[in-house]
Amino acid sequence: MKFSSRNGGAIAAMIALPALVYYLWLSFSAAGGWVFTSWSAAPGLVARQAIPNLASVAVYGGWLLWQVLLYALLPGRDAAGQPLSDGSRLKYRVNGNLAFWITIPLAALAAWLSPGFVYDNLGRLLTMASLVALAGSVYLFRHGHGRGAQQFFAGVERNPRIGSFDLKFFCESRPGLMGWAVIDIALAFKGGQRSTALLLVLACQLLYVADYFWHEEAILSTYDIVHERFGFMLAWGDLVWVPFIYSLQVYFLASHPQRLPGWAIAAIAVLNLTGYALFRTANLQKHHFRRDPARPIWGKRPAFIRTQSGSLLLTSGLWGLARHLNYTGDLLMAIAWSLPTLFVSPLTYFYPAFLLVMLVQRERRDHANCLAKYGEAWQAYCRQVRWRLVPGLY
Ligand code: NDP
């Protein structure tokens, strides 16, 4: 393997990111959500609580198989993806909403029958998910005939498939987002300590995931599906990062119940719904516009800038106010999911802090890509829509 700084960076990321997830798991499981510093105890804790046993192998394996079967067998619509470089479009089976509404009641039943299983085995399930993500990344690398650590990390192919089974589309939502919802539900059943704070976070996060599946087709015009290659970064992100990091607030609240006054519940709910409205409206406006540029936005024919490649850049609706209000909405929701944990542990704010850094960086990367792709048209769009995330501020 040729060693370069890109390969070095990829190797460092593949060590640091899993180490961070295990560190956070230790902080929540062994230090009550506080910064974990008992380094001498760490190997023993990992050995006792994070090495998979038969039950965790069976549960995680069964979970993945269940999701594969639902994706492959449930009826659904075939939706067309964005045009590829040769002009053709891939077809995607859209049946996630049905899969979600079959899975969630069953997950609640399983959690009720076996309360505490996921809470007690979170470390083991985390290791199972990490091993599957690693094995999947090796498969993707070999399938795409990749070369070097950078390609292993970032991926080789954009749309790897086994027959019509789209691996990236499947992993993004089923073991990823649905896995997060199922972990949340399972944690909420732990020990019967369901405080108002826990129920509030659970409701907000289930709304986010249910909404994703209701609008599942809209993911077909997002950056991850259209542009990103599928390698370790996305596979591990889908299987490990999303379900195990995004459920940390519920993990914390399952053992640290917090009572919230009515006004606080109402204020947090309003923050969450405001974020949700921005996030969903922006994503849907772009998605519908890309499907049908004549479809009215806020009662008017959409305005746009035509690029040299023929793509249209929407300048109406939320896309005329700032370039990524969908990111801003996501951030508001992330804050709403952490506030119910009050200010007991700084680590329950890890998710919004991470999301802020990630989305600011993602917006800049998207900006650079669009500038390279659309040139003058993108510059004209940026002159017309000056703000990146928050009108009047940033
Ligand atoms: P977008 O859905 O905003 O997609 C960006 C792409 O949209 C650009 O590359 C460009 O692609 C196109 N585009 C940009 N501006 C315009 C415009 N004015 N008119 C028409 N098309 C435009 O971003 P992402 O895919 O990054 O994110 C999608 C959603 O997923 C967001 O809501 C985000 O918050 C969320 N997300 C959440 C994460 C999480 O962990 N919570 C992680 C990542 C994303 P092109 O022209 O090539 O089509």
PDB file of N, CA and C in Angstrom, residues 16 43 64 67 120 139 161 183 195 200 215 243 258 283 306 309-310 337 346 364 373:
ATOM      1  N   ALA A  16      -9.533   6.488  15.682  1.00  0.00           N
ATOM      2  CA  ALA A  16     -10.032   7.477  16.651  1.00  0.00           C
ATOM      3  C   ALA A  16     -11.557   7.420  16.814  1.00  0.00           C
ATOM      4  N   PRO A  43      -9.915  -1.801  30.673  1.00  0.00           N
ATOM      5  CA  PRO A  43      -9.829  -3.124  30.021  1.00  0.00           C
ATOM      6  C   PRO A  43     -10.774  -4.146  30.649  1.00  0.00           C
ATOM      7  N   LEU A  64     -30.489  -7.874  12.210  1.00  0.00           N
ATOM      8  CA  LEU A  64     -30.046  -7.547  10.846  1.00  0.00           C
ATOM      9  C   LEU A  64     -30.807  -8.378   9.815  1.00  0.00           C
ATOM     10  N   GLN A  67     -34.277  -7.108   9.276  1.00  0.00           N
ATOM     11  CA  GLN A  67     -34.324  -5.903   8.441  1.00  0.00           C
ATOM     12  C   GLN A  67     -34.087  -6.228   6.970  1.00  0.00           C
ATOM     13  N   ASP A 120     -28.405  -3.522  29.511  1.00  0.00           N
ATOM     14  CA  ASP A 120     -27.317  -4.302  30.102  1.00  0.00           C
ATOM     15  C   ASP A 120     -26.313  -4.787  29.064  1.00  0.00           C
ATOM     16  N   TYR A 139     -15.891  -6.070   2.607  1.00  0.00           N
ATOM     17  CA  TYR A 139     -16.640  -6.551   1.438  1.00  0.00           C
ATOM     18  C   TYR A 139     -16.756  -5.450   0.372  1.00  0.00           C
ATOM     19  N   ARG A 161     -24.401  -2.727  -5.168  1.00  0.00           N
ATOM     20  CA  ARG A 161     -25.657  -3.483  -5.055  1.00  0.00           C
ATOM     21  C   ARG A 161     -25.396  -4.966  -5.147  1.00  0.00           C
ATOM     22  N   ILE A 183     -33.299   0.955  19.730  1.00  0.00           N
ATOM     23  CA  ILE A 183     -32.470   1.062  20.950  1.00  0.00           C
ATOM     24  C   ILE A 183     -33.146   2.019  21.941  1.00  0.00           C
ATOM     25  N   SER A 195     -39.237   8.799  33.185  1.00  0.00           N
ATOM     26  CA  SER A 195     -39.518  10.165  33.623  1.00  0.00           C
ATOM     27  C   SER A 195     -40.095  10.966  32.458  1.00  0.00           C
ATOM     28  N   LEU A 200     -40.204  12.614  26.759  1.00  0.00           N
ATOM     29  CA  LEU A 200     -40.133  13.729  25.812  1.00  0.00           C
ATOM     30  C   LEU A 200     -39.065  13.464  24.743  1.00  0.00           C
ATOM     31  N   HIS A 215     -41.260   9.987   4.632  1.00  0.00           N
ATOM     32  CA  HIS A 215     -40.743  10.693   3.451  1.00  0.00           C
ATOM     33  C   HIS A 215     -39.510   9.975   2.891  1.00  0.00           C
ATOM     34  N   PRO A 243     -26.980   4.670  15.573  1.00  0.00           N
ATOM     35  CA  PRO A 243     -27.798   4.059  16.631  1.00  0.00           C
ATOM     36  C   PRO A 243     -27.209   4.199  18.034  1.00  0.00           C
ATOM     37  N   GLN A 258     -35.351  12.511  35.164  1.00  0.00           N
ATOM     38  CA  GLN A 258     -35.459  13.959  35.436  1.00  0.00           C
ATOM     39  C   GLN A 258     -36.927  14.358  35.315  1.00  0.00           C
ATOM     40  N   ASN A 283     -36.128  20.197   3.128  1.00  0.00           N
ATOM     41  CA  ASN A 283     -35.810  18.971   2.379  1.00  0.00           C
ATOM     42  C   ASN A 283     -36.886  18.654   1.353  1.00  0.00           C
ATOM     43  N   ARG A 306     -30.575  28.724 -13.523  1.00  0.00           N
ATOM     44  CA  ARG A 306     -30.221  27.563 -14.350  1.00  0.00           C
ATOM     45  C   ARG A 306     -28.701  27.458 -14.429  1.00  0.00           C
ATOM     46  N   SER A 309     -24.869  22.982 -16.504  1.00  0.00           N
ATOM     47  CA  SER A 309     -25.109  21.545 -16.713  1.00  0.00           C
ATOM     48  C   SER A 309     -26.598  21.248 -16.923  1.00  0.00           C
ATOM     49  N   GLY A 310     -27.439  22.261 -16.729  1.00  0.00           N
ATOM     50  CA  GLY A 310     -28.881  22.040 -16.892  1.00  0.00           C
ATOM     51  C   GLY A 310     -29.585  21.896 -15.553  1.00  0.00           C
ATOM     52  N   TRP A 337     -33.251  17.682  22.044  1.00  0.00           N
ATOM     53  CA  TRP A 337     -33.134  16.322  22.596  1.00  0.00           C
ATOM     54  C   TRP A 337     -32.166  16.269  23.776  1.00  0.00           C
ATOM     55  N   PRO A 346     -22.090  16.942  30.978  1.00  0.00           N
ATOM     56  CA  PRO A 346     -21.778  17.636  29.723  1.00  0.00           C
ATOM     57  C   PRO A 346     -21.886  16.704  28.519  1.00  0.00           C
ATOM     58  N   ARG A 364     -19.673  23.590   4.168  1.00  0.00           N
ATOM     59  CA  ARG A 364     -18.517  24.154   3.450  1.00  0.00           C
ATOM     60  C   ARG A 364     -18.058  23.194   2.349  1.00  0.00           C
ATOM     61  N   LYS A 373     -18.743  22.443  -9.422  1.00  0.00           N
ATOM     62  CA  LYS A 373     -19.670  21.844 -10.394  1.00  0.00           C
ATOM     63  C   LYS A 373     -20.416  22.903 -11.198  1.00  0.00           C
TER      64      LYS A 373
END
